[in-house]
């Protein structure tokens, strides 16, 4: 969390450390164009520091809220993910900019998930990584599934592919599912409201407003590497040359494989 002085110095007031806000006081005598630094390794094991602009976070949060929430109904959303990671941080920011309430936890086990759902009557929305949700849906505990069906109105899922069988299970419970494709460098590139687009259950949705996707196609196939540009892109890495190598023209190359259908919905391959 940062504040900019009039002398083009940045005062770093707080950092996230082990899921807690820690106050620090340190000045960098240099002009910066980013506001948040998130450590990420993505699909590799090599850690990198991603520089993110407040305006990017604010834009995607605003667009997410528009598509997720309408009317006067309020929700109490459990963020079942670390807020020092891009997914949890993005959900925290979105919820802080609207009228809904936030419930946090620092333990991400299935047993703690069960305890939270059982003991907290107010929870009616959940943001959760796809891998954890997939594991929960495979549990043969009727009590847990009944609780979810009774209390939860929606799941907001990102950080990995959620297979179609899990998506169908959620819809069969009469719970809505909001899906995104993205990564720390290009947060929330797409959005899918599954109840609204049931016939697109196999997709990750369309690009959000202000974001454009393009496919760097393999000559023999209709799919290829997913390229992104737009208002959701990060400012860069701590290694500037590594960041520059990620671009094809002015598009960021995610390294993921997919294709766009005729209605501009993204189908993720790998």
Coordinates of N, CA and C in Angstrom, one line a residue, residues 6 25 62 116 157 200 215 250:
X6 N 5.4 14.6 -3.0 CA 5.5 15.6 -4.1 C 6.8 15.6 -4.7
X25 N 8.7 1.9 7.2 CA 8.9 3.2 6.8 C 10.2 3.3 6.0
X62 N -14.1 -2.9 -10.4 CA -15.3 -2.2 -10.8 C -16.1 -3.1 -11.8
X116 N -16.2 -23.3 8.9 CA -16.6 -21.9 8.6 C -18.0 -21.9 8.1
X157 N -14.6 -18.2 -8.8 CA -13.5 -19.1 -8.9 C -12.4 -18.6 -9.9
X200 N -22.3 -22.0 -22.5 CA -20.8 -21.7 -22.6 C -20.1 -22.3 -21.4
X215 N -5.2 -14.8 -30.2 CA -4.6 -16.1 -30.2 C -3.4 -16.1 -31.2
X250 N 2.4 -5.5 -28.9 CA 2.0 -4.9 -27.7 C 1.1 -5.8 -26.9

